Coordinates of C-alpha atoms in Angstrom, one line a residue:
M26 CA -47.5 30.6 33.5
S27 CA -43.6 29.9 34.8
V28 CA -42.0 31.6 37.6
A29 CA -38.3 32.0 36.4
G30 CA -36.2 30.3 39.7
S31 CA -39.0 29.1 41.6
P32 CA -39.5 25.4 43.0
A33 CA -39.9 23.0 40.8
H34 CA -43.2 21.2 43.0
A35 CA -44.8 25.0 43.6
D36 CA -44.1 25.7 40.3
Q37 CA -46.2 22.2 38.9
H38 CA -49.7 23.6 41.6
T39 CA -49.7 26.9 40.6
A40 CA -50.6 24.9 36.5
R41 CA -51.8 22.0 38.0
T42 CA -54.6 24.8 39.9
R43 CA -54.7 27.4 37.3
T44 CA -55.8 24.4 34.2
D45 CA -58.5 23.2 37.1
R46 CA -59.7 26.8 37.7
I47 CA -59.9 26.8 33.8
A48 CA -61.9 23.8 34.1
Q49 CA -64.4 24.7 35.9
Q50 CA -65.1 27.5 34.7
I51 CA -65.6 26.0 31.0
T52 CA -68.1 23.9 33.1
D53 CA -70.3 26.6 34.2
G54 CA -70.8 27.2 31.0
L55 CA -67.9 30.4 31.4
Q56 CA -67.2 30.4 27.4
L57 CA -63.0 30.6 27.2
A58 CA -62.7 29.3 23.9
H59 CA -66.1 31.3 21.8
R60 CA -64.9 31.2 18.1
G61 CA -68.9 31.6 17.6
A62 CA -68.3 35.6 18.8
A63 CA -65.6 36.1 16.2
S64 CA -67.8 37.3 13.7
P65 CA -71.2 39.4 13.1
G66 CA -72.7 36.9 9.7
G67 CA -72.5 33.4 11.1
L68 CA -68.6 33.8 9.9
N69 CA -68.1 32.0 13.2
F70 CA -64.7 30.5 12.1
D71 CA -61.6 31.7 13.1
P72 CA -60.9 34.5 9.5
S73 CA -57.0 33.5 9.7
L74 CA -57.6 30.2 8.8
A75 CA -59.2 31.3 5.6
L76 CA -59.5 33.1 2.3
L77 CA -62.7 35.1 2.2
P78 CA -64.6 36.1 -0.4
A79 CA -64.9 39.7 -0.8
E80 CA -67.8 40.4 -0.1
A81 CA -67.5 38.6 3.8
R82 CA -64.8 40.4 5.0
G83 CA -66.9 43.5 5.5
R84 CA -68.6 40.9 7.8
V85 CA -65.7 40.2 10.1
N86 CA -65.1 41.8 12.9
F87 CA -61.5 40.8 13.7
L88 CA -60.4 42.3 16.3
Q89 CA -63.3 40.4 18.5
A90 CA -61.2 37.3 15.9
D91 CA -58.0 38.2 17.7
V92 CA -59.8 38.4 21.8
D93 CA -61.4 34.6 21.1
R94 CA -58.0 33.0 19.6
G95 CA -56.2 34.1 22.4
A96 CA -58.7 32.9 25.1
R97 CA -58.6 29.9 22.4
G98 CA -54.2 30.2 23.6
K99 CA -54.7 30.9 27.0
L100 CA -57.0 26.8 27.0
R101 CA -54.3 25.1 24.9
S102 CA -51.0 26.5 27.1
A103 CA -53.1 25.6 30.2
Q104 CA -53.2 21.9 29.3
R105 CA -49.4 21.5 28.6
D106 CA -48.3 24.4 31.6
L107 CA -46.7 21.3 34.1
A108 CA -44.4 19.9 30.5
R109 CA -43.5 23.4 29.7
L110 CA -42.5 24.5 33.5
A111 CA -40.5 21.1 33.9
A112 CA -37.9 21.9 30.7
A113 CA -37.2 25.3 31.2
T114 CA -33.9 27.2 31.9
P115 CA -34.8 30.4 34.4
Y116 CA -32.9 33.0 33.4
T117 CA -32.4 36.7 35.0
E118 CA -32.1 39.9 32.7
K119 CA -29.3 41.7 34.3
E120 CA -30.8 45.1 33.2
P121 CA -31.7 46.5 36.8
A122 CA -35.1 46.5 37.2
G123 CA -36.8 50.6 37.0
T124 CA -34.3 51.2 34.5
L125 CA -33.7 51.6 31.0
G126 CA -30.7 51.8 28.2
A127 CA -29.0 49.1 29.4
N128 CA -30.2 46.3 26.0
D129 CA -33.3 48.4 24.5
T130 CA -31.5 47.5 21.4
V131 CA -30.8 44.8 19.5
P132 CA -27.0 45.6 19.4
T133 CA -26.1 46.3 23.2
A134 CA -29.1 43.8 23.6
E135 CA -28.5 40.0 26.2
R136 CA -27.5 37.0 24.9
I137 CA -28.4 34.7 26.9
T138 CA -25.7 31.3 25.8
G139 CA -27.0 27.2 25.8
F140 CA -30.1 27.7 24.2
G141 CA -31.1 25.6 20.9
T142 CA -31.9 23.2 19.8
G143 CA -28.6 20.7 19.4
A144 CA -27.2 17.9 21.8
R145 CA -26.1 19.2 24.0
Q146 CA -28.6 23.2 24.3
N147 CA -31.6 23.8 26.0
S148 CA -34.1 23.7 23.9
A149 CA -36.5 26.3 26.6
V150 CA -35.0 29.1 28.7
A151 CA -38.1 31.2 31.3
I152 CA -37.0 34.4 30.9
T153 CA -37.7 37.0 34.2
G154 CA -37.4 40.7 33.8
D155 CA -38.5 44.5 34.6
L156 CA -39.8 46.8 32.7
A157 CA -39.5 50.8 33.5
E158 CA -42.5 53.1 34.4
D159 CA -43.0 56.7 32.4
P160 CA -41.9 58.8 34.9
D161 CA -44.2 60.7 33.7
I162 CA -46.9 58.2 33.8
V163 CA -51.1 59.8 34.8
T164 CA -52.8 58.4 37.6
L165 CA -56.7 59.6 37.7
P166 CA -58.4 60.1 40.9
A167 CA -61.0 57.5 40.4
G168 CA -63.9 58.4 38.9
S169 CA -67.2 59.3 41.0
E170 CA -70.4 57.3 40.1
D171 CA -72.9 57.5 37.8
N172 CA -69.8 56.1 35.0
G173 CA -72.3 53.9 33.5
S174 CA -72.2 54.6 29.4
I175 CA -71.4 55.8 27.0
P176 CA -73.0 59.5 28.0
L177 CA -71.6 59.1 31.2
A178 CA -68.1 58.6 30.2
I179 CA -65.4 59.8 32.0
D180 CA -62.6 61.6 29.7
T181 CA -59.4 59.6 30.5
G182 CA -58.0 62.2 28.1
V183 CA -56.0 60.2 26.3
S184 CA -56.5 61.3 23.0
G185 CA -52.9 60.5 20.8
A186 CA -50.2 58.2 20.5
R187 CA -47.3 57.8 23.6
Q188 CA -49.6 58.3 25.8
A189 CA -51.1 57.0 29.5
V190 CA -53.1 57.0 32.1
K191 CA -53.9 54.4 35.9
T192 CA -56.8 55.2 37.1
S193 CA -58.5 52.0 39.9
G194 CA -62.4 51.5 40.8
V195 CA -64.9 49.7 41.7
I196 CA -68.7 47.7 40.3
G197 CA -71.1 46.7 42.3
D198 CA -70.9 50.8 43.8
G199 CA -72.8 52.7 41.5
P200 CA -77.3 53.5 41.4
H201 CA -77.8 49.7 40.1
G202 CA -75.3 47.7 41.5
S203 CA -76.1 44.9 44.1
A204 CA -76.6 47.8 46.7
G205 CA -79.2 49.6 44.5
D206 CA -81.7 49.2 41.1
G207 CA -79.8 45.4 41.1
H208 CA -80.1 45.9 36.8
G209 CA -75.6 45.8 37.2
D210 CA -73.1 47.7 37.5
F211 CA -70.9 49.4 34.9
D212 CA -67.7 51.7 34.5
F213 CA -66.5 53.9 31.0
Y214 CA -63.9 55.4 30.5
K215 CA -63.2 57.2 27.4
V216 CA -61.1 58.0 24.8
S217 CA -60.6 59.5 22.2
G218 CA -58.3 60.6 18.7
V219 CA -56.2 57.3 18.9
P220 CA -54.3 57.0 14.8
S221 CA -55.4 54.0 13.2
G222 CA -52.9 51.0 14.1
V223 CA -51.8 52.6 17.4
P224 CA -52.6 49.2 19.8
L225 CA -54.4 50.7 22.2
T226 CA -53.5 48.2 25.4
M227 CA -55.9 47.7 28.6
E228 CA -55.4 46.7 31.8
V229 CA -58.2 45.4 34.2
G230 CA -56.2 44.3 37.5
A231 CA -58.9 42.9 39.7
Q232 CA -58.2 42.2 43.5
G233 CA -59.0 40.1 45.7
D234 CA -62.3 38.0 44.2
F235 CA -63.7 40.3 41.7
N236 CA -63.4 38.3 37.9
A237 CA -63.6 42.0 35.5
V238 CA -64.8 41.7 32.2
M239 CA -63.6 44.4 29.9
R240 CA -66.2 45.3 25.9
L241 CA -64.7 48.2 23.7
Y242 CA -67.5 50.2 22.0
D243 CA -67.4 53.0 18.7
A244 CA -68.9 56.3 18.9
N245 CA -71.8 54.4 17.7
G246 CA -71.8 52.2 20.7
G247 CA -71.5 48.8 18.4
T248 CA -68.8 45.9 19.9
V249 CA -65.1 46.6 18.9
F250 CA -64.7 43.9 21.2
W251 CA -65.0 41.7 24.9
A252 CA -63.1 39.9 26.5
D253 CA -62.3 38.0 30.2
D254 CA -60.1 35.6 31.6
P255 CA -62.4 33.5 34.6
S256 CA -58.6 31.9 35.3
S257 CA -57.1 34.9 36.6
G258 CA -60.6 37.7 37.0
N259 CA -57.9 40.1 35.1
V260 CA -58.3 41.3 31.9
S261 CA -55.1 42.6 29.1
V262 CA -55.8 43.4 25.6
S263 CA -53.4 45.8 23.6
L264 CA -55.5 46.1 20.1
P265 CA -54.1 48.2 17.1
L266 CA -57.9 50.5 16.9
P267 CA -59.2 49.9 13.8
T268 CA -59.9 53.5 13.1
T269 CA -59.5 56.9 14.8
G270 CA -61.4 57.8 16.5
D271 CA -63.5 57.5 19.8
Y272 CA -64.0 54.8 22.4
Y273 CA -65.3 53.3 25.3
L274 CA -64.1 51.0 27.2
M275 CA -66.6 49.5 29.6
V276 CA -64.9 47.7 33.1
G277 CA -67.8 44.9 34.2
G278 CA -68.4 42.4 36.5
S279 CA -68.3 38.4 35.0
G280 CA -72.0 37.1 35.6
P281 CA -74.4 34.5 33.7
N282 CA -75.4 37.9 31.5
I283 CA -71.7 38.7 31.3
G284 CA -71.1 42.1 33.0
S285 CA -73.1 44.1 29.6
P286 CA -75.6 46.4 30.0
T287 CA -78.3 45.5 27.1
D288 CA -78.0 49.7 25.8
P289 CA -74.4 51.1 26.1
K290 CA -75.5 54.5 26.0
D291 CA -78.3 53.5 28.7
P292 CA -76.8 52.6 32.2
A293 CA -79.9 51.3 33.6
S294 CA -80.3 48.1 30.8
G295 CA -78.3 45.6 32.6
A296 CA -79.9 43.1 32.7
G297 CA -79.1 41.5 36.3
V298 CA -76.0 41.7 38.9
G299 CA -72.5 40.4 38.1
S300 CA -69.3 39.7 39.9
E301 CA -67.8 43.2 42.4
G302 CA -65.0 44.4 43.5
A303 CA -62.5 46.8 42.7
Y304 CA -59.6 46.5 40.8
S305 CA -57.0 48.8 38.6
L306 CA -57.4 49.9 35.1
K307 CA -53.7 51.0 32.8
L308 CA -54.9 52.6 29.6
S309 CA -52.1 53.4 27.3
T310 CA -51.2 54.4 23.5
Q311 CA -47.4 53.9 23.9
E312 CA -45.2 53.0 20.9
G313 CA -41.7 53.9 22.0
G314 CA -40.8 52.9 26.2
D315 CA -38.5 50.5 27.6
Q316 CA -38.0 47.2 26.5
D317 CA -35.7 44.1 26.5
V318 CA -33.6 42.9 24.5
Y319 CA -32.2 39.5 24.0
G320 CA -30.3 37.9 21.6
V321 CA -30.0 33.4 21.1
D322 CA -28.0 31.9 18.8
L323 CA -30.5 30.0 15.9
K324 CA -30.0 27.1 13.2
A325 CA -31.3 26.8 10.4
G326 CA -34.8 25.8 10.7
D327 CA -35.3 26.3 14.8
V328 CA -38.9 26.1 15.1
V329 CA -39.2 29.4 18.2
G330 CA -41.5 30.1 19.6
A331 CA -42.3 32.9 22.5
T332 CA -45.0 33.7 24.9
V333 CA -45.2 36.6 27.4
T334 CA -46.8 37.2 30.9
G335 CA -46.9 39.0 33.2
S336 CA -46.0 43.0 32.4
G337 CA -44.6 42.1 28.9
H338 CA -47.6 43.2 26.3
H339 CA -46.1 42.7 22.9
L340 CA -43.5 40.6 21.7
S341 CA -40.3 40.5 18.2
F342 CA -38.8 39.0 17.0
Y343 CA -36.0 40.4 13.9
D344 CA -32.7 39.5 12.6
A345 CA -28.9 40.7 13.1
A346 CA -29.8 43.3 10.4
G347 CA -32.8 45.0 13.0
T348 CA -35.4 44.4 10.4
E349 CA -38.5 42.9 12.6
L350 CA -39.9 39.3 11.5
M351 CA -42.4 38.9 13.5
G352 CA -44.6 41.6 16.2
S353 CA -47.2 40.9 18.2
T354 CA -49.5 42.0 20.7
L355 CA -51.8 39.8 21.7
D356 CA -51.7 36.0 21.6
A357 CA -52.3 34.3 18.4
S358 CA -51.1 30.6 19.8
G359 CA -54.9 29.6 19.5
S360 CA -54.8 29.5 15.4
Y361 CA -51.8 26.8 16.2
S362 CA -52.6 23.1 15.7
P363 CA -53.4 21.5 18.9
A364 CA -50.0 18.6 17.9
S365 CA -47.9 21.9 17.9
P366 CA -45.6 22.2 20.4
L367 CA -44.4 26.2 20.1
P368 CA -46.2 28.2 24.2
G369 CA -48.8 30.5 24.1
G370 CA -51.8 31.6 26.4
G371 CA -49.5 34.9 27.0
N372 CA -50.3 39.1 26.8
A373 CA -48.1 38.1 23.2
T374 CA -47.6 35.9 22.3
V375 CA -44.8 34.8 18.6
E376 CA -43.3 32.5 16.1
L377 CA -40.3 32.0 14.1
V378 CA -38.3 29.3 11.9
A379 CA -35.3 30.5 11.5
P380 CA -34.1 30.5 7.7
R381 CA -30.9 30.8 8.6
A382 CA -28.4 30.1 11.3
G383 CA -27.7 33.3 13.0
R384 CA -28.4 35.2 15.2
Y385 CA -31.6 35.9 16.4
F386 CA -32.9 38.4 18.7
L387 CA -36.5 38.4 21.1
A388 CA -38.2 42.1 22.1
V389 CA -40.0 42.0 25.1
S390 CA -42.0 45.6 25.4
N391 CA -44.9 47.8 26.2
G392 CA -45.3 47.5 30.3
V393 CA -45.0 48.4 33.0
G394 CA -42.8 45.9 35.6
A395 CA -41.8 42.5 36.0
Y396 CA -43.2 40.0 33.2
Q397 CA -41.7 36.9 32.5
A398 CA -40.9 35.4 28.8
E399 CA -41.1 31.9 28.1
L400 CA -38.4 31.3 25.0
E401 CA -39.1 27.5 23.4
A402 CA -36.7 26.3 19.9
Y403 CA -37.6 23.3 18.7
R404 CA -36.6 21.1 14.9
P405 CA -39.4 20.6 12.6
G406 CA -41.5 17.6 13.1
T407 CA -41.2 15.3 10.1
E408 CA -36.8 15.9 10.4
V409 CA -37.9 14.7 14.2
E410 CA -39.5 11.8 12.8
R411 CA -37.7 8.4 11.7
K412 CA -35.2 8.9 9.5
G413 CA -36.6 9.2 5.4
T414 CA -40.4 10.4 6.1
V415 CA -42.2 12.8 3.8
Q416 CA -44.7 14.3 3.9
T417 CA -47.8 13.4 1.7
L418 CA -50.1 16.7 0.5
F419 CA -53.2 14.8 -1.1
L420 CA -55.1 16.9 -3.8
D421 CA -58.5 15.2 -2.7
F422 CA -61.1 16.5 -7.1
D423 CA -63.5 13.1 -5.7
G424 CA -65.4 15.2 -2.7
A425 CA -66.0 14.1 0.2
R426 CA -67.7 13.7 3.7
V427 CA -65.7 16.4 6.0
N428 CA -67.0 16.6 9.2
T429 CA -66.0 20.8 9.9
S430 CA -65.6 20.4 14.2
I431 CA -61.6 21.1 12.3
F432 CA -62.0 24.3 10.9
G433 CA -64.0 25.5 14.3
S434 CA -67.6 25.8 12.9
G435 CA -70.0 23.5 14.0
G436 CA -69.2 18.9 14.1
A437 CA -71.4 17.6 11.4
Q438 CA -70.8 16.3 9.1
H439 CA -70.7 17.6 5.6
D440 CA -70.9 15.4 1.7
L441 CA -69.0 17.9 -0.7
S442 CA -69.4 18.1 -4.5
P443 CA -66.3 17.1 -7.4
L444 CA -64.4 19.4 -8.8
S445 CA -66.3 17.4 -11.9
A446 CA -69.7 19.3 -10.5
F447 CA -68.5 22.4 -11.2
L448 CA -66.8 22.5 -15.0
P449 CA -70.2 24.1 -16.1
G450 CA -69.9 27.0 -14.4
W451 CA -66.4 27.7 -15.6
G452 CA -68.2 26.3 -20.1
L453 CA -66.2 23.2 -19.6
S454 CA -67.0 19.6 -20.3
P455 CA -65.6 16.4 -18.6
A456 CA -63.9 16.0 -21.2
D457 CA -62.1 19.5 -19.5
E458 CA -62.0 17.6 -16.9
N459 CA -58.5 16.0 -16.8
K460 CA -56.8 19.2 -18.4
V461 CA -58.0 21.5 -15.9
I462 CA -56.6 17.8 -12.9
D463 CA -53.2 18.6 -15.4
A464 CA -52.8 22.4 -15.0
V465 CA -54.0 22.4 -11.4
V466 CA -51.6 18.9 -10.5
T467 CA -49.0 21.5 -11.4
S468 CA -49.2 24.4 -10.8
V469 CA -49.1 22.9 -7.2
K470 CA -46.6 21.3 -8.1
E471 CA -44.0 24.4 -9.1
N472 CA -45.9 26.4 -5.9
I473 CA -43.9 23.5 -3.7
A474 CA -41.8 21.1 -4.6
T475 CA -40.0 23.1 -7.8
D476 CA -40.2 26.4 -6.3
L477 CA -39.8 25.2 -2.8
A478 CA -36.6 23.3 -3.7
K479 CA -35.6 25.5 -5.6
K480 CA -35.3 28.8 -4.1
G481 CA -35.6 27.2 0.1
T482 CA -32.7 27.0 2.7
D483 CA -33.6 23.8 3.1
P484 CA -30.9 21.0 1.4
H485 CA -33.2 18.6 3.2
F486 CA -36.0 18.9 1.8
A487 CA -38.6 16.3 0.1
V488 CA -42.0 16.9 -0.1
R489 CA -44.7 13.9 -2.2
V490 CA -48.2 15.4 -4.4
L491 CA -50.3 12.6 -4.9
N492 CA -54.6 13.1 -6.6
S493 CA -57.2 11.3 -5.8
R494 CA -57.4 10.5 -9.7
D495 CA -54.3 9.3 -11.0
N496 CA -53.7 7.7 -6.8
P497 CA -55.3 6.0 -4.1
D498 CA -56.6 7.7 -1.7
P499 CA -54.8 7.8 1.3
F500 CA -55.7 10.2 3.5
G501 CA -55.6 9.4 7.5
Q502 CA -52.5 7.2 7.3
P503 CA -49.8 9.1 9.0
N504 CA -47.4 12.2 7.6
V505 CA -50.7 12.9 4.5
S506 CA -52.4 16.1 4.8
R507 CA -54.7 16.8 2.4
V508 CA -56.8 19.8 0.3
V509 CA -60.0 19.2 -0.4
V510 CA -61.9 20.6 -3.8
G511 CA -65.5 20.5 -4.6
G512 CA -68.0 21.7 -1.9
T513 CA -70.1 25.2 -1.7
I514 CA -70.9 27.4 0.9
A515 CA -73.5 25.7 0.9
E516 CA -72.4 21.7 1.9
S517 CA -70.1 22.9 3.6
G518 CA -71.5 25.2 6.2
I519 CA -68.6 27.7 5.4
P520 CA -68.9 31.0 3.5
T521 CA -65.9 31.5 2.4
I522 CA -63.4 31.1 -0.4
G523 CA -60.3 28.6 1.1
I524 CA -60.4 27.3 5.0
S525 CA -56.6 25.2 6.9
S526 CA -57.8 23.5 10.1
S527 CA -54.0 24.8 11.8
I528 CA -51.1 27.1 10.8
D529 CA -48.5 25.0 12.5
P530 CA -45.3 27.1 12.0
G531 CA -42.6 23.4 11.7
N532 CA -46.2 20.8 10.8
Y533 CA -45.7 18.7 13.2
G534 CA -49.9 17.6 12.9
H535 CA -49.1 16.3 9.9
E536 CA -52.9 14.9 8.6
D537 CA -54.2 18.1 8.3
T538 CA -57.6 18.9 6.5
A539 CA -57.8 22.1 4.1
L540 CA -61.4 22.5 1.9
V541 CA -61.4 24.9 -1.7
L542 CA -64.9 25.4 -2.4
L543 CA -65.7 26.2 -5.5
D544 CA -69.0 27.5 -6.2
L545 CA -67.9 31.0 -5.7
L546 CA -64.7 30.5 -8.0
S547 CA -66.9 28.5 -10.6
A548 CA -69.9 32.4 -10.4
A549 CA -71.4 33.9 -13.4
A550 CA -69.2 36.7 -14.3
P551 CA -69.2 40.2 -13.0
N552 CA -68.2 38.3 -9.2
P553 CA -64.9 40.0 -7.2
N554 CA -64.6 36.2 -6.3
S555 CA -64.5 34.2 -9.2
L556 CA -62.6 33.2 -12.1
N557 CA -64.8 33.1 -14.7
T558 CA -64.4 37.8 -14.2
Y559 CA -61.2 37.2 -15.1
L560 CA -61.7 35.6 -17.9
G561 CA -61.9 36.9 -21.9
P562 CA -61.6 35.2 -25.5
Q563 CA -58.4 35.2 -26.3
S564 CA -57.1 34.2 -22.1
D565 CA -56.3 30.3 -21.8
K566 CA -58.7 29.5 -20.2
I567 CA -57.9 25.6 -18.9
G568 CA -54.2 27.1 -18.0
F569 CA -55.9 30.1 -15.9
I570 CA -58.4 27.8 -14.5
G571 CA -55.3 25.2 -13.5
R572 CA -53.3 27.4 -12.4
G573 CA -55.6 30.1 -10.3
L574 CA -56.7 27.1 -8.1
G575 CA -53.2 25.6 -7.6
N576 CA -52.6 28.4 -6.2
I577 CA -56.0 29.0 -3.7
I578 CA -55.1 25.4 -3.0
T579 CA -51.2 26.4 -2.2
H580 CA -52.3 29.2 0.0
E581 CA -54.1 26.7 1.7
I582 CA -51.4 24.9 2.9
G583 CA -49.3 27.4 3.1
H584 CA -51.2 27.9 6.3
Y585 CA -51.2 24.4 7.1
S586 CA -47.3 24.7 6.5
G587 CA -46.6 27.8 9.2
N588 CA -47.6 30.6 6.9
W589 CA -50.1 33.4 7.8
H590 CA -51.9 36.2 5.7
T591 CA -49.5 38.6 4.0
D592 CA -51.8 42.3 2.5
Q593 CA -52.7 41.1 0.2
Y594 CA -52.7 45.9 -1.2
D595 CA -49.5 46.0 -1.3
D596 CA -46.9 45.4 -4.2
T597 CA -45.8 42.3 -3.7
A598 CA -48.0 38.9 -4.4
N599 CA -47.3 36.6 -2.2
L600 CA -49.7 33.1 -2.1
M601 CA -50.6 34.2 1.2
D602 CA -52.0 37.2 0.0
Q603 CA -55.3 37.3 2.0
G604 CA -58.2 37.2 0.5
G605 CA -59.9 40.3 -0.8
N606 CA -58.3 41.1 -3.7
I607 CA -57.9 37.7 -5.2
A608 CA -57.0 38.8 -8.8
Q609 CA -53.2 39.3 -7.3
M610 CA -53.8 36.0 -6.3
L611 CA -54.1 35.0 -10.1
G612 CA -52.0 36.3 -11.5
V613 CA -53.4 38.4 -13.4
G614 CA -51.5 41.2 -14.9
A615 CA -52.1 45.0 -16.3
D616 CA -54.7 43.8 -18.6
G617 CA -57.5 42.9 -16.5
I618 CA -57.8 39.9 -17.8
G619 CA -56.3 35.9 -17.0
G620 CA -55.1 33.7 -18.7
T621 CA -53.7 36.0 -21.3
A622 CA -49.2 37.3 -22.1
D623 CA -48.9 39.7 -19.4
D624 CA -50.0 37.7 -16.3
V625 CA -47.4 37.4 -13.4
D626 CA -47.9 34.0 -13.2
V627 CA -46.2 33.6 -16.7
D628 CA -43.0 34.7 -16.4
V629 CA -42.6 35.6 -12.7
D630 CA -44.6 33.5 -10.5
V631 CA -46.3 34.4 -8.0
D632 CA -44.9 32.6 -4.7
F633 CA -43.8 32.2 -1.8
T634 CA -42.4 35.4 -1.0
T635 CA -40.9 38.1 1.7
D636 CA -43.6 40.0 3.0
S637 CA -44.9 42.0 5.0
Y638 CA -48.7 40.6 7.1
T639 CA -52.2 41.8 6.4
Q640 CA -52.8 45.0 8.5
Q641 CA -56.1 43.2 9.4
E642 CA -54.6 40.5 11.1
P643 CA -52.3 41.0 14.2
F644 CA -48.8 41.3 13.5
T645 CA -46.2 43.7 12.3
G646 CA -43.0 43.1 10.7
F647 CA -42.2 40.5 7.0
E648 CA -43.2 37.1 7.0
D649 CA -41.0 34.7 5.7
T650 CA -43.9 32.7 3.5
L651 CA -41.1 30.5 1.0
N652 CA -38.6 29.3 4.7
T653 CA -41.5 29.3 6.8
T654 CA -42.9 26.8 4.5
A655 CA -40.2 24.9 2.8
W656 CA -38.5 23.8 6.3
A657 CA -42.3 22.2 7.9
Y658 CA -41.0 19.5 4.8
S659 CA -37.2 18.9 6.0
R660 CA -37.0 14.9 4.4
G661 CA -37.0 13.1 8.9
L662 CA -33.3 12.5 9.4
G663 CA -33.4 10.6 12.4

């Protein structure tokens, strides 16, 4: 974490100490980046990287996946703190601490000069600011014991939007702590009727050596998510609740049993004592409050990232018209490519690929007190390579051996069957393989090479699309990314239709891998995931299969080009639509049959475009998937 204006050697010491503490916690067996907890039923991968089958989406705990992604982001951040701190120029907010109203909107934003990717500009700035407290916040007295279960929970009175309370407590003072029967002490707090989609911000400030654990339960005692941060002992999470209803926040102490009861309705069901100590707690559903807005001038194609620590829990990027381009209450940087230079590790992280030159705005909100926001800008990854660098995208139809550890699902090598093995599932023969490949390659080239060059704002866009039938396999060479088209869930061990290795705004990891598995796509009808479900006697079968596979392949390429999922149920058909409504991505028209004249992709492409983020991922605003992808393939000019 950077602190603007502090001595460089002190910042470096702080960062190094933080890295060492995290490393020690991992050595001690406290799992910081616990991907396996992301979802029940064995879906142990990042769902933001996957095109999930319709039935799998109901088994994914998206909120837990968000928390886990943030944990990975903290580890990633700790590993790059020193370089980031050394580059940052300090900037101090001009609005006096404890006040609000001076810089709360885009028109009244404070302009930060000298920031950018130009030769005489600084590409990293460390902003220190302060969010004013709501004078009407309610302070609750510390709860009395025993409050160690859902039936005994303290009612905070938080029951809707725009409410906030703060209180304090102690883990270890109850009848089941170390001074009692030793089962473990837990404190429960109730919030009621918070509307679906409203962020609930939960901040636990641990005192002394206490290391807090947070777990949120629904009214039935089901876990919504759990989180801890062994690097600091504090826990801070802000999440939009999935449904309107009663929720119960548990505060416990970290330990071998992760500080949780076996039965959240039984205060004596803990398996032992973990860390104990005092803490402060703040719960908030406020959507308003103080907001600090900063304006910066960017060049077209600038890749900009921001993260916030301290009191701020929400970040947004806006354009000059006041349109929110990306808003977040979470750190999503755990999904970035390992090669990405973008910042992360804070309470919230956002990124932006500027579609055109102009002034853009970073807003910090949702908190009280001092915060530190890190803002960094880079040029696209291929652009800073040697002159003439062009990214190659390789479509592998021949089957491949893939180490699935890059998807977070174990480290084994998996052999995936070729495209030819799935032709019978669509009622096709070996003689049809070349026609299918032709249709797939045509679809991908239209989506990537043709449309992005014609519609995007990158004047130096260039990409090369090769395939395993017509070209030698170049994967493993510099600037070659691939999509393996083939294999099954059983072969890969990943219950998905498609998955990418990362989300990489700016394309800094030039040797990525994605999978498009074909077992569900070729399953017998009726199956909501199968292309067969949308085929009829009047269908252009090969044309529809080729275009459908091409769109799904492009979806996965879109992830490692920097895009998140967009809303699959709105009226905008986008190649980055999340799984669960595959007919829209396939371009199936009003007749419900693919490969006919009314298909969307016949007259109006299913394409990269501007669309709202999906509600199941932690972002608000409108994602420009067209220009994010186009600038990912900016020809090397260095």
